[in-house]
Structure formats: C-alpha cells, structure tokens
Amino acid sequence: MSVKDCEIVELPKICDPRGNLTFIESGRHMGFDIRRVYYLYDVPGGSERGGHAHKELHQLVIAMSGSFDIHLDDGKEKKTISLNRSYQGLYICPMIWRDIDNFSSGAVCMVLASEYYDERDYYRDYSQFFANVNKAVE
Ligand code: TYD
C-alpha cells in the first residue's frame, strides 16, 4: 500500500440552478462499505489534525465546506493533496500516515470510514508506524 493508491474520487454532481447535489453510495463510489461517518468542524486557524496511521481502515475524506491540506506518507513516499470541492473525495488506504492542516475558516472535513472506531487500529507514534510499514514490505 502506497501513497499512489490514495487518489481523488470524483463523486456524482447533479448541477441545478437551485443548488447542486452530490450523493455517495456505500461500496459504489469507493471500494468499501461505510460503517462510520465523522467530521471535523470549528477547527481553529493554524490547527493540525490527523498525526496517525491506520492498520486496516479505509477512508474517504471530503471537504464538505472550505478547504484543507492532507499530507500523506507511506514511509517511503510523501504527497500533499488540497481538498476544496464537496464533490471530490480523497481515498486513503490502510498504512498511510496523514497530517491535516491549513484549514480555512469554516472548513468541514467529513470522513467516511470502513470500520467502527477502534483505538487498536491506530499508529499514533510515527517511529512505530515506520518500523511496521517497513516490516510489511520485507
Ligand atoms: P483522532 O482520530 O485522533 O482525530 P483526528 O485524526 O481527526 O485528528 O480522534 C480524536 C479523538 O476522538 C480521540 O480521543 C478518539 C475520538 N474518536 C472517537 O471516539 N470516534 C471516532 O470515530 C473518531 C474518529 C475519534
């Protein structure tokens, strides 16, 4: 699993002069079924979120409002993706360290996740993540 697997997913967009509409169907617009939805909001300027990796979790991250930057790191390669469209999602596969920053005022970061919340699925220590990601490759 690498940052190359983490890509922007274009979601359906029904344009309408009354306001646009986007929909997401579990398992259809991403390769996993949705078990959990959470969102970050009221993020103070200059804040950073993330700072962890997941062992098994698949996620789709959407900027429902405003914008922010997601820095991805698979232990070898890094890439940064800016999200600012509510009809685009960033798919993040397991074993990717992510930091999220540069939140605009009023930004809402919604995450669709493949599993219920489980603290045991997290790497919160970068050196532990790095050791395990390299072990998986060997
Ligand atoms: P965390 O995943 O560290 O947030 P982020 O990656 O967005 O910065 O979670 C912050 C806190 O919220 C932590 O104590 C765990 C709790 N939490 C839940 O209880 N359920 C959830 O679904 C999530 C994502 C977090």
Short mmCIF file of C-alpha atoms and ligand atoms in Angstrom, two decimals:
data_model
loop_
_atom_site.label_atom_id
_atom_site.label_comp_id
_atom_site.label_asym_id
_atom_site.label_seq_id
_atom_site.Cartn_x
_atom_site.Cartn_y
_atom_site.Cartn_z
CA MET A 1 0.00 0.00 0.00
CA SER A 2 1.46 3.32 -1.03
CA VAL A 3 0.54 6.97 -1.42
CA LYS A 4 0.00 6.13 -5.12
CA ASP A 5 -3.13 4.20 -4.05
CA CYS A 6 -4.52 7.35 -2.41
CA GLU A 7 -6.39 9.18 -5.13
CA ILE A 8 -9.10 11.74 -5.67
CA VAL A 9 -12.51 10.17 -6.34
CA GLU A 10 -14.89 12.29 -8.42
CA LEU A 11 -18.36 11.96 -6.91
CA PRO A 12 -21.56 12.41 -8.92
CA LYS A 13 -22.64 16.04 -9.15
CA ILE A 14 -26.18 16.97 -10.13
CA CYS A 15 -25.95 20.63 -11.15
CA ASP A 16 -29.09 22.66 -10.59
CA PRO A 17 -29.71 26.41 -10.52
CA ARG A 18 -31.42 25.82 -7.15
CA GLY A 19 -28.17 24.36 -5.76
CA ASN A 20 -26.01 21.39 -6.62
CA LEU A 21 -26.41 17.88 -5.23
CA THR A 22 -23.83 15.14 -4.66
CA PHE A 23 -24.57 11.64 -3.43
CA ILE A 24 -22.41 8.79 -2.20
CA GLU A 25 -23.47 5.15 -2.21
CA SER A 26 -21.72 2.72 0.10
CA GLY A 27 -19.47 0.35 -1.84
CA ARG A 28 -20.22 2.02 -5.19
CA HIS A 29 -18.22 5.23 -5.14
CA MET A 30 -15.37 3.72 -3.16
CA GLY A 31 -14.20 0.16 -2.75
CA PHE A 32 -15.54 -0.32 0.78
CA ASP A 33 -18.80 -0.26 2.70
CA ILE A 34 -19.34 2.63 5.11
CA ARG A 35 -19.56 1.69 8.81
CA ARG A 36 -18.89 5.12 10.28
CA VAL A 37 -19.03 8.81 9.41
CA TYR A 38 -17.28 11.53 11.40
CA TYR A 39 -16.42 15.13 10.73
CA LEU A 40 -14.08 17.84 11.93
CA TYR A 41 -15.50 21.34 12.23
CA ASP A 42 -14.91 24.57 14.21
CA VAL A 43 -11.21 23.98 13.59
CA PRO A 44 -9.23 26.99 14.92
CA GLY A 45 -6.85 28.66 12.42
CA GLY A 46 -3.38 27.10 12.50
CA SER A 47 -4.61 23.77 13.96
CA GLU A 48 -3.34 20.40 12.82
CA ARG A 49 -5.32 17.18 12.92
CA GLY A 50 -4.50 13.62 11.99
CA GLY A 51 -0.99 12.71 13.09
CA HIS A 52 -1.62 8.99 12.85
CA ALA A 53 -1.98 5.98 10.53
CA HIS A 54 -4.49 3.13 10.48
CA LYS A 55 -3.66 -0.55 10.23
CA GLU A 56 -6.81 -1.76 8.44
CA LEU A 57 -9.10 1.22 7.95
CA HIS A 58 -10.12 2.55 4.52
CA GLN A 59 -11.35 6.13 4.41
CA LEU A 60 -12.79 8.68 2.01
CA VAL A 61 -12.18 12.29 3.10
CA ILE A 62 -14.35 15.10 1.74
CA ALA A 63 -14.12 18.87 2.21
CA MET A 64 -17.85 19.48 2.75
CA SER A 65 -17.10 23.17 3.16
CA GLY A 66 -13.93 25.26 2.91
CA SER A 67 -10.52 23.74 2.30
CA PHE A 68 -7.56 21.99 3.96
CA ASP A 69 -4.39 20.14 3.02
CA ILE A 70 -3.77 16.42 3.65
CA HIS A 71 -0.13 15.30 3.83
CA LEU A 72 0.21 11.56 3.11
CA ASP A 73 3.25 9.43 3.91
CA ASP A 74 3.64 5.67 3.29
CA GLY A 75 7.08 5.52 4.94
CA LYS A 76 8.84 5.88 1.60
CA GLU A 77 7.00 8.50 -0.43
CA LYS A 78 5.02 11.55 0.55
CA LYS A 79 2.42 13.64 -1.21
CA THR A 80 0.13 16.52 -0.31
CA ILE A 81 -3.40 16.91 -1.59
CA SER A 82 -5.54 20.02 -1.13
CA LEU A 83 -9.25 19.37 -0.83
CA ASN A 84 -11.69 22.18 -1.54
CA ARG A 85 -14.61 20.69 -3.52
CA SER A 86 -17.61 18.97 -1.93
CA TYR A 87 -17.92 16.64 -4.97
CA GLN A 88 -14.40 15.19 -4.58
CA GLY A 89 -13.18 12.68 -2.02
CA LEU A 90 -9.66 11.57 -1.19
CA TYR A 91 -9.39 7.82 -0.74
CA ILE A 92 -6.84 6.87 1.94
CA CYS A 93 -5.85 3.19 2.12
CA PRO A 94 -4.53 1.46 5.28
CA MET A 95 -0.95 2.08 6.50
CA ILE A 96 -0.72 5.71 5.42
CA TRP A 97 0.43 8.35 7.90
CA ARG A 98 -1.63 11.54 7.47
CA ASP A 99 -1.41 15.07 8.80
CA ILE A 100 -4.13 17.59 8.02
CA ASP A 101 -3.53 21.34 8.23
CA ASN A 102 -4.16 24.70 6.56
CA PHE A 103 -7.87 24.58 7.42
CA SER A 104 -9.76 27.57 6.03
CA SER A 105 -12.24 29.36 8.22
CA GLY A 106 -15.49 27.37 8.39
CA ALA A 107 -13.92 24.21 6.91
CA VAL A 108 -15.75 20.94 7.49
CA CYS A 109 -13.78 17.72 6.93
CA MET A 110 -16.06 14.71 6.61
CA VAL A 111 -14.62 11.19 6.73
CA LEU A 112 -16.38 8.02 5.59
CA ALA A 113 -14.75 5.04 7.23
CA SER A 114 -14.87 1.28 6.59
CA GLU A 115 -14.92 0.25 10.28
CA TYR A 116 -16.28 1.36 13.63
CA TYR A 117 -13.94 3.39 15.81
CA ASP A 118 -11.24 1.20 17.35
CA GLU A 119 -8.19 2.71 19.03
CA ARG A 120 -6.27 -0.56 18.43
CA ASP A 121 -6.34 0.19 14.69
CA TYR A 122 -4.20 3.34 15.16
CA TYR A 123 -0.48 4.01 14.95
CA ARG A 124 -0.10 7.28 16.82
CA ASP A 125 3.68 7.06 17.05
CA TYR A 126 5.50 7.74 13.77
CA SER A 127 8.56 5.60 14.55
CA GLN A 128 6.30 2.64 15.40
CA PHE A 129 4.39 3.15 12.13
CA PHE A 130 7.65 3.45 10.20
CA ALA A 131 9.05 0.22 11.70
CA ASN A 132 5.86 -1.69 10.87
CA VAL A 133 5.43 -0.32 7.36
CA ASN A 134 8.95 -1.45 6.52
CA LYS A 135 8.33 -4.85 8.11
CA ALA A 136 5.27 -5.30 5.89
CA VAL A 137 7.36 -4.63 2.77
CA GLU A 138 10.14 -7.13 3.66
P1 TYD B 1 -8.46 11.28 16.21
O1 TYD B 1 -8.71 10.12 15.31
O2 TYD B 1 -7.11 11.40 16.83
O3 TYD B 1 -8.80 12.64 15.43
P2 TYD B 1 -8.16 13.28 14.09
O4 TYD B 1 -7.46 12.21 13.37
O5 TYD B 1 -9.32 13.72 13.31
O6 TYD B 1 -7.30 14.42 14.50
O7 TYD B 1 -9.57 11.28 17.33
C1 TYD B 1 -9.67 12.31 18.31
C2 TYD B 1 -10.46 11.76 19.50
O8 TYD B 1 -11.78 11.41 19.12
C3 TYD B 1 -9.82 10.51 20.11
O9 TYD B 1 -9.94 10.62 21.52
C4 TYD B 1 -10.70 9.38 19.64
C5 TYD B 1 -12.05 10.04 19.43
N1 TYD B 1 -12.80 9.45 18.30
C6 TYD B 1 -13.92 8.67 18.56
O10 TYD B 1 -14.30 8.43 19.72
N2 TYD B 1 -14.60 8.14 17.50
C7 TYD B 1 -14.22 8.37 16.22
O11 TYD B 1 -14.88 7.87 15.26
C8 TYD B 1 -13.04 9.16 15.97
C9 TYD B 1 -12.56 9.43 14.58
C10 TYD B 1 -12.37 9.69 17.05
#
